[in-house]
Tab-separated table of C-alpha atoms in Angstrom:
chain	number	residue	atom	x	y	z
A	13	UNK	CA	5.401	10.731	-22.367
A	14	UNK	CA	4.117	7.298	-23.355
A	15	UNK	CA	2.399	6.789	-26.647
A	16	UNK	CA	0.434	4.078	-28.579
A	17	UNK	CA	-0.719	4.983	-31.777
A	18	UNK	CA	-2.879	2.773	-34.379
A	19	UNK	CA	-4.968	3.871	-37.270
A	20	UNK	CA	-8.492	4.734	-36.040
A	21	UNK	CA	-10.987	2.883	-38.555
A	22	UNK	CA	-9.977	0.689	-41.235
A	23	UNK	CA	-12.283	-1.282	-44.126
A	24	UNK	CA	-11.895	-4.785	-45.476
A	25	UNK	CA	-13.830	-7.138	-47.577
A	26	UNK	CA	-14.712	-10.509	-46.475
A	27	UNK	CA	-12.396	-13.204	-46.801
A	28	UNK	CA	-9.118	-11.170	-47.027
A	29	UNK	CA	-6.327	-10.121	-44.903
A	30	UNK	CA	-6.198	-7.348	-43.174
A	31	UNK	CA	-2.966	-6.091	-41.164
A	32	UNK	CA	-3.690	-3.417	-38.210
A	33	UNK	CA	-0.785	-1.543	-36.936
A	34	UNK	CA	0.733	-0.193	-33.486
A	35	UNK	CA	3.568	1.843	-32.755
A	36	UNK	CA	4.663	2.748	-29.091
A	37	UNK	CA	6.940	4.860	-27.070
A	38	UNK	CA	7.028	3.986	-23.341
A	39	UNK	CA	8.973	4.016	-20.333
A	40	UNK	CA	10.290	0.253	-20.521
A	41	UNK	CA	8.581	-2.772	-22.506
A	42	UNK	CA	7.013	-6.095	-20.408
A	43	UNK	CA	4.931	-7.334	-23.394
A	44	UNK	CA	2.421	-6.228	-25.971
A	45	UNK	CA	-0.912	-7.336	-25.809
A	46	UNK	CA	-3.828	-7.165	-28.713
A	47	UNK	CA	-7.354	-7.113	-27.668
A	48	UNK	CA	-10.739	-7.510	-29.555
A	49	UNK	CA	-13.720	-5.771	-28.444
A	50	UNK	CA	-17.213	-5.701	-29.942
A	51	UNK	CA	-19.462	-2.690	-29.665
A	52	UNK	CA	-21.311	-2.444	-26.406
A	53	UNK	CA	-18.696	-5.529	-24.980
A	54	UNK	CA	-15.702	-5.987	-22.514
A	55	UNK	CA	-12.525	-6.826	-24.268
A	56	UNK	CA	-11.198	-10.146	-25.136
A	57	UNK	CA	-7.571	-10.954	-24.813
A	58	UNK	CA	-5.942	-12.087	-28.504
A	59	UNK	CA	-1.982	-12.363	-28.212
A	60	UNK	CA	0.831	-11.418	-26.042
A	61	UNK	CA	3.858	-10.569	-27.563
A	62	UNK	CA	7.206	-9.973	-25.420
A	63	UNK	CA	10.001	-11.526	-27.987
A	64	UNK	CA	10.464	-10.187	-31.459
A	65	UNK	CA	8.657	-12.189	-33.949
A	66	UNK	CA	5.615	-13.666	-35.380
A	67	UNK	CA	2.894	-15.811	-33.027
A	68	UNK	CA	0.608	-17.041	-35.114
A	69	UNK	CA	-2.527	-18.586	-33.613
A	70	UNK	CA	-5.655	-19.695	-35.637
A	71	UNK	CA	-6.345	-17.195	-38.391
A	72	UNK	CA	-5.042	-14.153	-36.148
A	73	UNK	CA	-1.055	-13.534	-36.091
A	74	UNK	CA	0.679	-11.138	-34.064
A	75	UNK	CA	4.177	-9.447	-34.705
A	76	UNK	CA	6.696	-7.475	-32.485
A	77	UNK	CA	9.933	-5.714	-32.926
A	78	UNK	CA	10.970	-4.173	-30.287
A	79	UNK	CA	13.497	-2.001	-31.383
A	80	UNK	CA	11.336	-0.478	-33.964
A	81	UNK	CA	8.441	-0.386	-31.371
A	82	UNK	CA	5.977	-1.774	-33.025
A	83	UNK	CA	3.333	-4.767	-33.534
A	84	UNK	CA	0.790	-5.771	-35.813
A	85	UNK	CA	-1.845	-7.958	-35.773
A	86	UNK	CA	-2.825	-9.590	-38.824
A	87	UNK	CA	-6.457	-11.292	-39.668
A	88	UNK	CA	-6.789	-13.799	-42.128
A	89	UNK	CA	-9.592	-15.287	-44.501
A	90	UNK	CA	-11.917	-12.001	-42.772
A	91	UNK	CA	-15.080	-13.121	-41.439
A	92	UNK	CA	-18.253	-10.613	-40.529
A	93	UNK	CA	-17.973	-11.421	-37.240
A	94	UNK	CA	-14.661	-10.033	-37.522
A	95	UNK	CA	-16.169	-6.390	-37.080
A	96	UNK	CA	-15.092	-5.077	-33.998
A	97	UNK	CA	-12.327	-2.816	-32.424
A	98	UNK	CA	-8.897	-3.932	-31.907
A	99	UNK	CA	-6.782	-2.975	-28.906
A	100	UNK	CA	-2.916	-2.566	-28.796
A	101	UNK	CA	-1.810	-2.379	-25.151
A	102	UNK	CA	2.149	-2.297	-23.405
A	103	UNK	CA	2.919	-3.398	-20.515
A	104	UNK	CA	5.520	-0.482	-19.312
A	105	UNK	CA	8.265	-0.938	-16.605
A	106	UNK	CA	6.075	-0.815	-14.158
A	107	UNK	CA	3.834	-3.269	-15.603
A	108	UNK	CA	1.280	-0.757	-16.104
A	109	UNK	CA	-1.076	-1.350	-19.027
A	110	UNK	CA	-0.573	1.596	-21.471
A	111	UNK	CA	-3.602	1.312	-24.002
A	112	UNK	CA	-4.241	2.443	-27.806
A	113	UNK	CA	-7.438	4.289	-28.971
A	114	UNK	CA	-8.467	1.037	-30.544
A	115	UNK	CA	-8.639	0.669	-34.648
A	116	UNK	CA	-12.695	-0.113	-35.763
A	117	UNK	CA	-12.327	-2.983	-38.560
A	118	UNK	CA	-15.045	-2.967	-40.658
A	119	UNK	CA	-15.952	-5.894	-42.687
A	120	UNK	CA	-17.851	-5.588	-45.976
A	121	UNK	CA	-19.086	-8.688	-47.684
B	12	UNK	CA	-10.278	-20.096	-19.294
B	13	UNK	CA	-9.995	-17.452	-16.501
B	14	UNK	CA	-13.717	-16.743	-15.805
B	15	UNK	CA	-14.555	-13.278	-14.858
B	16	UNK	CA	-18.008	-12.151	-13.755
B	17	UNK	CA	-19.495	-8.736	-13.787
B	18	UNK	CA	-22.911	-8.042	-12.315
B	19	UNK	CA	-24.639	-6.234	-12.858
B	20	UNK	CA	-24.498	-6.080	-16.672
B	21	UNK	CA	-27.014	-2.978	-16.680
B	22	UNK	CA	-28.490	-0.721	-14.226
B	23	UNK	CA	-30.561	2.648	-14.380
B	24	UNK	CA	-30.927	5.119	-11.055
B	25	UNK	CA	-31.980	8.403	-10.427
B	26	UNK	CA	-29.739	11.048	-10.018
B	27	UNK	CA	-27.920	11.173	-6.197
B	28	UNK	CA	-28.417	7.790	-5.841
B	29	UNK	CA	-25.650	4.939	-5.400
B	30	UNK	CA	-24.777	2.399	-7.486
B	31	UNK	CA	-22.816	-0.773	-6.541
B	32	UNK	CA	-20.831	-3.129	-8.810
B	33	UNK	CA	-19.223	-6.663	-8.215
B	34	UNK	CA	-16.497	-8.410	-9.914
B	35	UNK	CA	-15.453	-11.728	-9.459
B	36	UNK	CA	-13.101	-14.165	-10.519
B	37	UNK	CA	-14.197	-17.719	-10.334
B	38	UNK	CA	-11.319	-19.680	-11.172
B	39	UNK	CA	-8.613	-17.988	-9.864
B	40	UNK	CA	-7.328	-15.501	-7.176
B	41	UNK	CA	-6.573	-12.105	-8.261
B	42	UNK	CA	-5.021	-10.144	-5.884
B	43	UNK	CA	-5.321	-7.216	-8.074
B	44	UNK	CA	-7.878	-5.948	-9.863
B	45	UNK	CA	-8.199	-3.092	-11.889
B	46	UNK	CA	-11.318	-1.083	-12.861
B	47	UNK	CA	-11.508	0.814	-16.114
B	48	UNK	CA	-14.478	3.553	-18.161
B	49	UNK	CA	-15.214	3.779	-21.654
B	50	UNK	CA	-17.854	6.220	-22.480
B	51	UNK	CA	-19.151	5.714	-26.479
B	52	UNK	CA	-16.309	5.509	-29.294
B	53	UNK	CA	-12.895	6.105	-26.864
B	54	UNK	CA	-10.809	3.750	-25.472
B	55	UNK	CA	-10.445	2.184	-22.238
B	56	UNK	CA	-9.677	4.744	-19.033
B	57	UNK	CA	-7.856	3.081	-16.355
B	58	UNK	CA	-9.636	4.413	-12.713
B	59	UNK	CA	-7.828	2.482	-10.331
B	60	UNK	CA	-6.292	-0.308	-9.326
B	61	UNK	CA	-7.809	-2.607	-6.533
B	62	UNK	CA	-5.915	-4.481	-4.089
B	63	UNK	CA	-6.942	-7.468	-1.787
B	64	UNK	CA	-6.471	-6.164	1.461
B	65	UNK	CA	-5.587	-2.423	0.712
B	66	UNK	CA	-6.150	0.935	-0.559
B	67	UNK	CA	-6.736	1.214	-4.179
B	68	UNK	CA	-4.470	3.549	-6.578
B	69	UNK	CA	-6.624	5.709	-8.139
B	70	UNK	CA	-5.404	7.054	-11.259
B	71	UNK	CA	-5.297	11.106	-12.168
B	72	UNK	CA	-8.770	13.073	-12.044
B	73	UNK	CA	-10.538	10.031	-10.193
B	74	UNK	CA	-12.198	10.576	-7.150
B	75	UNK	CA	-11.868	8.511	-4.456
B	76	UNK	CA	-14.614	9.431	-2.324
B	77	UNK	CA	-16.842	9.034	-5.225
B	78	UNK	CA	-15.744	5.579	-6.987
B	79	UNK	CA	-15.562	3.544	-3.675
B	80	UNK	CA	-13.252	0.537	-4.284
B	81	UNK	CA	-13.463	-2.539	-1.951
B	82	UNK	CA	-11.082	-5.363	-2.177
B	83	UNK	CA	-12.115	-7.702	0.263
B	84	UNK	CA	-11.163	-10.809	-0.955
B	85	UNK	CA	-8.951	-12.734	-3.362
B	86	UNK	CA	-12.322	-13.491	-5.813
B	87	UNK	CA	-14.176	-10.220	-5.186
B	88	UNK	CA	-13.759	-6.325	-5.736
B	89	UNK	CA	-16.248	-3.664	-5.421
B	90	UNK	CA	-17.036	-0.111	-6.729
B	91	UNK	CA	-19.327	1.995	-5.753
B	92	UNK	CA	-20.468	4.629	-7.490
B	93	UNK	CA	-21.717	7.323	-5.086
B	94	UNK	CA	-24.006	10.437	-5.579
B	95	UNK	CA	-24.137	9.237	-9.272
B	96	UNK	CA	-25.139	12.268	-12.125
B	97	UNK	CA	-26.138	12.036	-15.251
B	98	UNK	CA	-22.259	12.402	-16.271
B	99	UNK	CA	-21.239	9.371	-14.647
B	100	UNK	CA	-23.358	7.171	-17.333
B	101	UNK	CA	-20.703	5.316	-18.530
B	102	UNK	CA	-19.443	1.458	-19.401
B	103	UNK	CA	-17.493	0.275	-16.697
B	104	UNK	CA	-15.693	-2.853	-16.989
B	105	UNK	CA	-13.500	-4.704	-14.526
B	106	UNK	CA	-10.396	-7.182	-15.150
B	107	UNK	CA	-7.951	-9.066	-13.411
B	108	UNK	CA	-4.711	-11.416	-14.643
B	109	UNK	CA	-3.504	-14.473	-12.639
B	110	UNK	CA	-0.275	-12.481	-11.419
B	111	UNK	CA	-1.312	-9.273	-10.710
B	112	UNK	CA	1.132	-7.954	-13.160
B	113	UNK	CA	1.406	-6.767	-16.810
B	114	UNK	CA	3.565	-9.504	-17.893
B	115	UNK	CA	0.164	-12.014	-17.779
B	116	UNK	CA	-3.024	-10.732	-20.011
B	117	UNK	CA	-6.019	-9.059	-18.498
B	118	UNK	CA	-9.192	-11.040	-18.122
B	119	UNK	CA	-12.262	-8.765	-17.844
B	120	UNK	CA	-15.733	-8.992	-17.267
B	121	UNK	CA	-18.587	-8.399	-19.382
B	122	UNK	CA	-19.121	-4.750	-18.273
B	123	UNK	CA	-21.629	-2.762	-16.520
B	124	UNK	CA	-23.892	0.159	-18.763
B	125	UNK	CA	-24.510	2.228	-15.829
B	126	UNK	CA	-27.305	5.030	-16.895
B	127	UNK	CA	-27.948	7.903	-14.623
B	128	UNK	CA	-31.189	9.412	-15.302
């Protein structure tokens, strides 16, 4: 079957990094995508990953290796507004969005 | 940007009644759109996947006859949420990409909070 898995909650303080995980097993790769979603809001599109390597873009960076299947998505100098879930999705070989739980990043000051 | 628009962004109807949403794109044709649930603290649910001028794929454990999906144009797709109960208060978002594809990223609206009462 296909697979995404990223931790469910994790905690950082204000003005550090914080690196959020995702590891997948699907039929086929087209891309990796991260989202950011605030409670009670519609997602917002971050990065799109298809070659192995680091995008970097702004304070958020996103990494890929595909033949370890997995990403991360790393947040710099952590801001409050920062809290919010964050969304690892694969496009499969169909191009069918596969989606993660979603990790909660909580921000303490 | 890609500009997608969601209305309405909250409704509230009695039980057995029928609920329409619209979803728009207003810089760009999308000739597929897909339409997705989140109920409190889980992830996003795929329903189905709207297509201008067609059917729409519904995914597993969807009903058709009860999430009416209309495509009708290249800016504008439809669901209709029939009958609605009490279990069908939900978030429902919809998004659509430039290409139709998942090689291009989703652009979604801003969600409707759909509360049966």
């Amino acid at each position: 079957g296909q697979n995404i898995d990223q931790p469910t909650e994790m905690t950082a303080t204000e003005g550090a990094i914080v690196q959020i995980n995702c590891t997948y097993q699907t039929s086929g790769f087209n891309g990796l995508f991260w989202y950011q979603q605030h409670a009670g809001e519609a997602p917002t599109f971050l990065s799109y990953n298809v070659l192995d390597g680091l995008e970097e873009k702004g304070r958020f960076s996103s990494f890929l290796s595909r033949s370890k299947g997995y990403s991360y998505l790393l947040l710099k100098e952590l801001q409050m507004k920062d809290s919010a879930s964050y969304l690892c999705a694969v496009s499969d070989s169909n191009y069918q969005l596969i989606w993660g739980a979603g990790t909660k990043l909580i921000i303490k000051p | 940007g890609a500009v997608v628009s969601q209305h309405p962004s909250r409704v509230i109807c009695k039980s057995g009644t029928s609920v329409k949403i619209e979803c728009r794109s207003l810089d760009f044709q999308a000739t597929t759109m897909f339409w997705y649930r989140q109920f409190p603290k889980q992830s996003l649910m795929l329903m189905a996947t709207s297509n201008e001028g067609s059917k729409a794929t519904y995914e597993q454990g969807v009903e058709k006859d009860k999430f009416l999906i209309n495509h009708a144009s290249l800016t504008l797709s439809t669901l209709t949420v029939t009958s609605a109960h009490p279990e069908d208060s939900s978030f429902y978002i919809c998004s659509a990409s430039y290409s139709g594809t998942g090689s291009s990223p989703l652009h979604f609206g801003n969600g409707t909070r759909l509360t049966v009462t």
